[in-house]
């Protein structure tokens, strides 16, 4: 069964659509941060709320708010688990 083609979106459009929603931020080091995307800037500096730190698939820490410097970010993904 064929799936319908996905609508193409620009990265800017994607990021504006996920503000206020759960995201996964993968760092160059391999660490994942999961939380609610509060805001970001043109340098990809990211502010997260209700942040969880995941290392090798295991929850390591919970933070209220977290700021991630953009040069450490590998990618941002919508978190489909929440």
PDB file of N, CA and C in Angstrom:
ATOM      1  N   UNK A   1       0.833  -1.174   0.000  1.00  0.00           N
ATOM      2  CA  UNK A   1       0.000   0.000   0.000  1.00  0.00           C
ATOM      3  C   UNK A   1       0.883   1.244   0.000  1.00  0.00           C
ATOM      4  N   UNK A   2       0.659   2.135  -0.943  1.00  0.00           N
ATOM      5  CA  UNK A   2       1.462   3.340  -1.050  1.00  0.00           C
ATOM      6  C   UNK A   2       0.962   4.424  -0.127  1.00  0.00           C
ATOM      7  N   UNK A   3       1.910   5.119   0.466  1.00  0.00           N
ATOM      8  CA  UNK A   3       1.543   6.235   1.336  1.00  0.00           C
ATOM      9  C   UNK A   3       1.477   7.509   0.492  1.00  0.00           C
ATOM     10  N   UNK A   4       0.614   8.439   0.883  1.00  0.00           N
ATOM     11  CA  UNK A   4       0.545   9.696   0.140  1.00  0.00           C
ATOM     12  C   UNK A   4       1.837  10.478   0.286  1.00  0.00           C
ATOM     13  N   UNK A   5       2.229  11.245  -0.744  1.00  0.00           N
ATOM     14  CA  UNK A   5       3.470  12.020  -0.633  1.00  0.00           C
ATOM     15  C   UNK A   5       3.363  13.061   0.466  1.00  0.00           C
ATOM     16  N   UNK A   6       4.477  13.241   1.188  1.00  0.00           N
ATOM     17  CA  UNK A   6       4.491  14.225   2.271  1.00  0.00           C
ATOM     18  C   UNK A   6       4.658  15.621   1.695  1.00  0.00           C
ATOM     19  N   UNK A   7       4.050  16.560   2.359  1.00  0.00           N
ATOM     20  CA  UNK A   7       4.161  17.956   1.962  1.00  0.00           C
ATOM     21  C   UNK A   7       5.566  18.451   2.304  1.00  0.00           C
ATOM     22  N   UNK A   8       6.228  19.084   1.337  1.00  0.00           N
ATOM     23  CA  UNK A   8       7.560  19.614   1.594  1.00  0.00           C
ATOM     24  C   UNK A   8       7.455  20.914   2.363  1.00  0.00           C
ATOM     25  N   UNK A   9       8.331  21.052   3.363  1.00  0.00           N
ATOM     26  CA  UNK A   9       8.364  22.263   4.177  1.00  0.00           C
ATOM     27  C   UNK A   9       9.797  22.751   4.274  1.00  0.00           C
ATOM     28  N   UNK A  10       9.948  24.041   4.419  1.00  0.00           N
ATOM     29  CA  UNK A  10      11.282  24.602   4.618  1.00  0.00           C
ATOM     30  C   UNK A  10      11.669  24.405   6.083  1.00  0.00           C
ATOM     31  N   UNK A  11      12.974  24.419   6.387  1.00  0.00           N
ATOM     32  CA  UNK A  11      13.397  24.313   7.787  1.00  0.00           C
ATOM     33  C   UNK A  11      12.823  25.426   8.656  1.00  0.00           C
ATOM     34  N   UNK A  12      12.738  26.624   8.123  1.00  0.00           N
ATOM     35  CA  UNK A  12      12.185  27.746   8.885  1.00  0.00           C
ATOM     36  C   UNK A  12      10.729  27.490   9.232  1.00  0.00           C
ATOM     37  N   UNK A  13       9.976  26.977   8.270  1.00  0.00           N
ATOM     38  CA  UNK A  13       8.563  26.672   8.500  1.00  0.00           C
ATOM     39  C   UNK A  13       8.416  25.567   9.547  1.00  0.00           C
ATOM     40  N   UNK A  14       9.255  24.531   9.448  1.00  0.00           N
ATOM     41  CA  UNK A  14       9.218  23.444  10.429  1.00  0.00           C
ATOM     42  C   UNK A  14       9.472  23.987  11.837  1.00  0.00           C
ATOM     43  N   UNK A  15      10.523  24.803  11.986  1.00  0.00           N
ATOM     44  CA  UNK A  15      10.882  25.316  13.306  1.00  0.00           C
ATOM     45  C   UNK A  15       9.804  26.214  13.883  1.00  0.00           C
ATOM     46  N   UNK A  16       9.186  27.024  13.051  1.00  0.00           N
ATOM     47  CA  UNK A  16       8.115  27.880  13.574  1.00  0.00           C
ATOM     48  C   UNK A  16       6.900  27.060  13.975  1.00  0.00           C
ATOM     49  N   UNK A  17       6.698  25.908  13.337  1.00  0.00           N
ATOM     50  CA  UNK A  17       5.563  25.040  13.680  1.00  0.00           C
ATOM     51  C   UNK A  17       5.783  24.242  14.961  1.00  0.00           C
ATOM     52  N   UNK A  18       7.039  24.009  15.357  1.00  0.00           N
ATOM     53  CA  UNK A  18       7.284  23.196  16.559  1.00  0.00           C
ATOM     54  C   UNK A  18       7.540  24.022  17.816  1.00  0.00           C
ATOM     55  N   UNK A  19       7.563  25.344  17.708  1.00  0.00           N
ATOM     56  CA  UNK A  19       7.712  26.169  18.913  1.00  0.00           C
ATOM     57  C   UNK A  19       6.495  25.935  19.809  1.00  0.00           C
ATOM     58  N   UNK A  20       6.770  25.632  21.072  1.00  0.00           N
ATOM     59  CA  UNK A  20       5.704  25.325  22.022  1.00  0.00           C
ATOM     60  C   UNK A  20       5.324  23.856  22.043  1.00  0.00           C
ATOM     61  N   UNK A  21       6.027  23.044  21.273  1.00  0.00           N
ATOM     62  CA  UNK A  21       5.736  21.602  21.199  1.00  0.00           C
ATOM     63  C   UNK A  21       6.951  20.788  21.645  1.00  0.00           C
ATOM     64  N   UNK A  22       6.727  19.510  21.957  1.00  0.00           N
ATOM     65  CA  UNK A  22       7.844  18.642  22.356  1.00  0.00           C
ATOM     66  C   UNK A  22       8.800  18.391  21.186  1.00  0.00           C
ATOM     67  N   UNK A  23      10.097  18.483  21.464  1.00  0.00           N
ATOM     68  CA  UNK A  23      11.129  18.227  20.462  1.00  0.00           C
ATOM     69  C   UNK A  23      12.250  17.382  21.063  1.00  0.00           C
ATOM     70  N   UNK A  24      13.035  16.791  20.175  1.00  0.00           N
ATOM     71  CA  UNK A  24      14.278  16.119  20.551  1.00  0.00           C
ATOM     72  C   UNK A  24      15.402  16.915  19.903  1.00  0.00           C
ATOM     73  N   UNK A  25      16.376  17.324  20.720  1.00  0.00           N
ATOM     74  CA  UNK A  25      17.548  18.028  20.214  1.00  0.00           C
ATOM     75  C   UNK A  25      18.740  17.092  20.379  1.00  0.00           C
ATOM     76  N   UNK A  26      19.331  16.691  19.263  1.00  0.00           N
ATOM     77  CA  UNK A  26      20.491  15.793  19.286  1.00  0.00           C
ATOM     78  C   UNK A  26      21.748  16.645  19.170  1.00  0.00           C
ATOM     79  N   UNK A  27      22.676  16.447  20.098  1.00  0.00           N
ATOM     80  CA  UNK A  27      23.928  17.195  20.083  1.00  0.00           C
ATOM     81  C   UNK A  27      25.002  16.434  19.319  1.00  0.00           C
ATOM     82  N   UNK A  28      26.049  17.147  18.919  1.00  0.00           N
ATOM     83  CA  UNK A  28      27.176  16.517  18.233  1.00  0.00           C
ATOM     84  C   UNK A  28      27.814  15.425  19.076  1.00  0.00           C
ATOM     85  N   UNK A  29      27.705  15.521  20.383  1.00  0.00           N
ATOM     86  CA  UNK A  29      28.285  14.539  21.299  1.00  0.00           C
ATOM     87  C   UNK A  29      27.464  13.250  21.374  1.00  0.00           C
ATOM     88  N   UNK A  30      26.241  13.268  20.808  1.00  0.00           N
ATOM     89  CA  UNK A  30      25.379  12.094  20.860  1.00  0.00           C
ATOM     90  C   UNK A  30      24.329  12.161  21.945  1.00  0.00           C
ATOM     91  N   UNK A  31      24.391  13.157  22.819  1.00  0.00           N
ATOM     92  CA  UNK A  31      23.418  13.322  23.898  1.00  0.00           C
ATOM     93  C   UNK A  31      22.133  13.909  23.323  1.00  0.00           C
ATOM     94  N   UNK A  32      20.988  13.409  23.793  1.00  0.00           N
ATOM     95  CA  UNK A  32      19.683  13.934  23.387  1.00  0.00           C
ATOM     96  C   UNK A  32      19.095  14.753  24.524  1.00  0.00           C
ATOM     97  N   UNK A  33      18.479  15.862  24.159  1.00  0.00           N
ATOM     98  CA  UNK A  33      17.683  16.640  25.102  1.00  0.00           C
ATOM     99  C   UNK A  33      16.259  16.667  24.585  1.00  0.00           C
ATOM    100  N   UNK A  34      15.324  16.317  25.447  1.00  0.00           N
ATOM    101  CA  UNK A  34      13.907  16.312  25.081  1.00  0.00           C
ATOM    102  C   UNK A  34      13.193  17.319  25.960  1.00  0.00           C
ATOM    103  N   UNK A  35      12.351  18.113  25.328  1.00  0.00           N
ATOM    104  CA  UNK A  35      11.606  19.103  26.080  1.00  0.00           C
ATOM    105  C   UNK A  35      10.710  19.908  25.167  1.00  0.00           C
ATOM    106  N   UNK A  36      10.111  20.935  25.742  1.00  0.00           N
ATOM    107  CA  UNK A  36       9.224  21.822  24.995  1.00  0.00           C
ATOM    108  C   UNK A  36      10.078  22.957  24.431  1.00  0.00           C
ATOM    109  N   UNK A  37      10.051  23.124  23.105  1.00  0.00           N
ATOM    110  CA  UNK A  37      10.828  24.185  22.473  1.00  0.00           C
ATOM    111  C   UNK A  37      10.217  25.539  22.810  1.00  0.00           C
ATOM    112  N   UNK A  38      10.952  26.318  23.579  1.00  0.00           N
ATOM    113  CA  UNK A  38      10.474  27.626  24.006  1.00  0.00           C
ATOM    114  C   UNK A  38      10.777  28.681  22.947  1.00  0.00           C
ATOM    115  N   UNK A  39      12.029  28.725  22.502  1.00  0.00           N
ATOM    116  CA  UNK A  39      12.407  29.669  21.448  1.00  0.00           C
ATOM    117  C   UNK A  39      13.775  29.289  20.897  1.00  0.00           C
ATOM    118  N   UNK A  40      14.107  29.887  19.762  1.00  0.00           N
ATOM    119  CA  UNK A  40      15.427  29.720  19.175  1.00  0.00           C
ATOM    120  C   UNK A  40      15.740  30.964  18.358  1.00  0.00           C
ATOM    121  N   UNK A  41      17.027  31.128  18.048  1.00  0.00           N
ATOM    122  CA  UNK A  41      17.433  32.304  17.286  1.00  0.00           C
ATOM    123  C   UNK A  41      18.121  31.881  15.990  1.00  0.00           C
ATOM    124  N   UNK A  42      18.641  32.848  15.267  1.00  0.00           N
ATOM    125  CA  UNK A  42      19.277  32.585  13.981  1.00  0.00           C
ATOM    126  C   UNK A  42      20.558  31.780  14.075  1.00  0.00           C
ATOM    127  N   UNK A  43      21.144  31.699  15.253  1.00  0.00           N
ATOM    128  CA  UNK A  43      22.354  30.902  15.472  1.00  0.00           C
ATOM    129  C   UNK A  43      22.016  29.488  15.939  1.00  0.00           C
ATOM    130  N   UNK A  44      20.732  29.159  15.982  1.00  0.00           N
ATOM    131  CA  UNK A  44      20.226  27.865  16.460  1.00  0.00           C
ATOM    132  C   UNK A  44      20.464  27.674  17.950  1.00  0.00           C
ATOM    133  N   UNK A  45      20.648  28.759  18.702  1.00  0.00           N
ATOM    134  CA  UNK A  45      20.633  28.670  20.159  1.00  0.00           C
ATOM    135  C   UNK A  45      19.203  28.326  20.547  1.00  0.00           C
ATOM    136  N   UNK A  46      19.051  27.373  21.452  1.00  0.00           N
ATOM    137  CA  UNK A  46      17.737  26.813  21.746  1.00  0.00           C
ATOM    138  C   UNK A  46      17.427  26.940  23.230  1.00  0.00           C
ATOM    139  N   UNK A  47      16.198  27.341  23.539  1.00  0.00           N
ATOM    140  CA  UNK A  47      15.700  27.333  24.915  1.00  0.00           C
ATOM    141  C   UNK A  47      14.620  26.268  25.005  1.00  0.00           C
ATOM    142  N   UNK A  48      14.778  25.344  25.972  1.00  0.00           N
ATOM    143  CA  UNK A  48      13.820  24.269  26.200  1.00  0.00           C
ATOM    144  C   UNK A  48      13.238  24.384  27.599  1.00  0.00           C
ATOM    145  N   UNK A  49      12.000  23.959  27.747  1.00  0.00           N
ATOM    146  CA  UNK A  49      11.344  23.860  29.053  1.00  0.00           C
ATOM    147  C   UNK A  49      11.086  22.384  29.334  1.00  0.00           C
ATOM    148  N   UNK A  50      10.963  22.024  30.613  1.00  0.00           N
ATOM    149  CA  UNK A  50      10.696  20.635  31.035  1.00  0.00           C
ATOM    150  C   UNK A  50      11.682  19.678  30.357  1.00  0.00           C
ATOM    151  N   UNK A  51      12.960  20.002  30.459  1.00  0.00           N
ATOM    152  CA  UNK A  51      14.008  19.315  29.705  1.00  0.00           C
ATOM    153  C   UNK A  51      14.471  18.037  30.385  1.00  0.00           C
ATOM    154  N   UNK A  52      14.671  17.007  29.580  1.00  0.00           N
ATOM    155  CA  UNK A  52      15.246  15.737  30.024  1.00  0.00           C
ATOM    156  C   UNK A  52      16.514  15.478  29.217  1.00  0.00           C
ATOM    157  N   UNK A  53      17.543  14.993  29.913  1.00  0.00           N
ATOM    158  CA  UNK A  53      18.809  14.653  29.261  1.00  0.00           C
ATOM    159  C   UNK A  53      18.886  13.130  29.114  1.00  0.00           C
ATOM    160  N   UNK A  54      19.060  12.659  27.892  1.00  0.00           N
ATOM    161  CA  UNK A  54      19.143  11.229  27.601  1.00  0.00           C
ATOM    162  C   UNK A  54      20.521  10.902  27.038  1.00  0.00           C
ATOM    163  N   UNK A  55      21.187   9.909  27.648  1.00  0.00           N
ATOM    164  CA  UNK A  55      22.499   9.458  27.191  1.00  0.00           C
ATOM    165  C   UNK A  55      22.412   7.965  26.933  1.00  0.00           C
ATOM    166  N   UNK A  56      22.754   7.557  25.735  1.00  0.00           N
ATOM    167  CA  UNK A  56      22.700   6.138  25.337  1.00  0.00           C
ATOM    168  C   UNK A  56      21.334   5.519  25.626  1.00  0.00           C
ATOM    169  N   UNK A  57      20.277   6.275  25.379  1.00  0.00           N
ATOM    170  CA  UNK A  57      18.923   5.762  25.545  1.00  0.00           C
ATOM    171  C   UNK A  57      18.424   5.724  26.981  1.00  0.00           C
ATOM    172  N   UNK A  58      19.220   6.250  27.924  1.00  0.00           N
ATOM    173  CA  UNK A  58      18.810   6.242  29.331  1.00  0.00           C
ATOM    174  C   UNK A  58      18.647   7.672  29.839  1.00  0.00           C
ATOM    175  N   UNK A  59      17.581   7.890  30.597  1.00  0.00           N
ATOM    176  CA  UNK A  59      17.334   9.194  31.202  1.00  0.00           C
ATOM    177  C   UNK A  59      18.389   9.449  32.277  1.00  0.00           C
ATOM    178  N   UNK A  60      19.146  10.549  32.125  1.00  0.00           N
ATOM    179  CA  UNK A  60      20.221  10.859  33.076  1.00  0.00           C
ATOM    180  C   UNK A  60      19.859  11.999  34.020  1.00  0.00           C
ATOM    181  N   UNK A  61      19.088  12.976  33.531  1.00  0.00           N
ATOM    182  CA  UNK A  61      18.814  14.154  34.338  1.00  0.00           C
ATOM    183  C   UNK A  61      17.553  14.839  33.864  1.00  0.00           C
ATOM    184  N   UNK A  62      16.920  15.592  34.766  1.00  0.00           N
ATOM    185  CA  UNK A  62      15.771  16.424  34.417  1.00  0.00           C
ATOM    186  C   UNK A  62      16.070  17.847  34.838  1.00  0.00           C
ATOM    187  N   UNK A  63      15.763  18.777  33.957  1.00  0.00           N
ATOM    188  CA  UNK A  63      15.987  20.195  34.222  1.00  0.00           C
ATOM    189  C   UNK A  63      14.670  20.933  33.994  1.00  0.00           C
ATOM    190  N   UNK A  64      14.504  22.052  34.649  1.00  0.00           N
ATOM    191  CA  UNK A  64      13.338  22.884  34.374  1.00  0.00           C
ATOM    192  C   UNK A  64      13.493  23.523  33.011  1.00  0.00           C
ATOM    193  N   UNK A  65      14.372  24.505  32.932  1.00  0.00           N
ATOM    194  CA  UNK A  65      14.665  25.186  31.682  1.00  0.00           C
ATOM    195  C   UNK A  65      16.117  24.904  31.312  1.00  0.00           C
ATOM    196  N   UNK A  66      16.375  24.840  30.014  1.00  0.00           N
ATOM    197  CA  UNK A  66      17.738  24.606  29.549  1.00  0.00           C
ATOM    198  C   UNK A  66      18.006  25.470  28.326  1.00  0.00           C
ATOM    199  N   UNK A  67      19.239  25.915  28.211  1.00  0.00           N
ATOM    200  CA  UNK A  67      19.684  26.678  27.052  1.00  0.00           C
ATOM    201  C   UNK A  67      20.784  25.878  26.377  1.00  0.00           C
ATOM    202  N   UNK A  68      20.643  25.641  25.083  1.00  0.00           N
ATOM    203  CA  UNK A  68      21.627  24.865  24.331  1.00  0.00           C
ATOM    204  C   UNK A  68      22.247  25.771  23.278  1.00  0.00           C
ATOM    205  N   UNK A  69      23.550  25.849  23.296  1.00  0.00           N
ATOM    206  CA  UNK A  69      24.254  26.685  22.328  1.00  0.00           C
ATOM    207  C   UNK A  69      24.176  26.043  20.943  1.00  0.00           C
ATOM    208  N   UNK A  70      23.873  26.847  19.955  1.00  0.00           N
ATOM    209  CA  UNK A  70      23.588  26.347  18.608  1.00  0.00           C
ATOM    210  C   UNK A  70      24.703  25.571  17.947  1.00  0.00           C
ATOM    211  N   UNK A  71      25.959  25.891  18.215  1.00  0.00           N
ATOM    212  CA  UNK A  71      27.041  25.181  17.531  1.00  0.00           C
ATOM    213  C   UNK A  71      27.201  23.742  18.025  1.00  0.00           C
ATOM    214  N   UNK A  72      26.487  23.363  19.077  1.00  0.00           N
ATOM    215  CA  UNK A  72      26.511  21.983  19.571  1.00  0.00           C
ATOM    216  C   UNK A  72      25.402  21.117  18.978  1.00  0.00           C
ATOM    217  N   UNK A  73      24.460  21.731  18.253  1.00  0.00           N
ATOM    218  CA  UNK A  73      23.258  21.029  17.786  1.00  0.00           C
ATOM    219  C   UNK A  73      23.533  20.304  16.473  1.00  0.00           C
ATOM    220  N   UNK A  74      23.234  19.006  16.471  1.00  0.00           N
ATOM    221  CA  UNK A  74      23.302  18.215  15.249  1.00  0.00           C
ATOM    222  C   UNK A  74      21.982  18.332  14.492  1.00  0.00           C
ATOM    223  N   UNK A  75      20.857  18.113  15.218  1.00  0.00           N
ATOM    224  CA  UNK A  75      19.546  18.292  14.600  1.00  0.00           C
ATOM    225  C   UNK A  75      18.459  18.508  15.653  1.00  0.00           C
ATOM    226  N   UNK A  76      17.325  19.011  15.183  1.00  0.00           N
ATOM    227  CA  UNK A  76      16.114  19.150  16.007  1.00  0.00           C
ATOM    228  C   UNK A  76      15.035  18.342  15.321  1.00  0.00           C
ATOM    229  N   UNK A  77      14.323  17.556  16.104  1.00  0.00           N
ATOM    230  CA  UNK A  77      13.254  16.715  15.568  1.00  0.00           C
ATOM    231  C   UNK A  77      11.997  16.885  16.406  1.00  0.00           C
ATOM    232  N   UNK A  78      10.833  16.820  15.771  1.00  0.00           N
ATOM    233  CA  UNK A  78       9.589  16.812  16.512  1.00  0.00           C
ATOM    234  C   UNK A  78       9.537  15.509  17.300  1.00  0.00           C
ATOM    235  N   UNK A  79       9.164  15.573  18.575  1.00  0.00           N
ATOM    236  CA  UNK A  79       9.105  14.384  19.426  1.00  0.00           C
ATOM    237  C   UNK A  79       7.718  13.754  19.277  1.00  0.00           C
ATOM    238  N   UNK A  80       7.668  12.635  18.599  1.00  0.00           N
ATOM    239  CA  UNK A  80       6.391  11.973  18.337  1.00  0.00           C
ATOM    240  C   UNK A  80       5.954  11.078  19.486  1.00  0.00           C
ATOM    241  N   UNK A  81       6.801  10.912  20.532  1.00  0.00           N
ATOM    242  CA  UNK A  81       6.456  10.037  21.649  1.00  0.00           C
ATOM    243  C   UNK A  81       5.543  10.721  22.633  1.00  0.00           C
ATOM    244  N   UNK A  82       5.468  12.043  22.636  1.00  0.00           N
ATOM    245  CA  UNK A  82       4.624  12.785  23.579  1.00  0.00           C
ATOM    246  C   UNK A  82       3.301  13.121  22.961  1.00  0.00           C
TER     247      UNK A  82
END
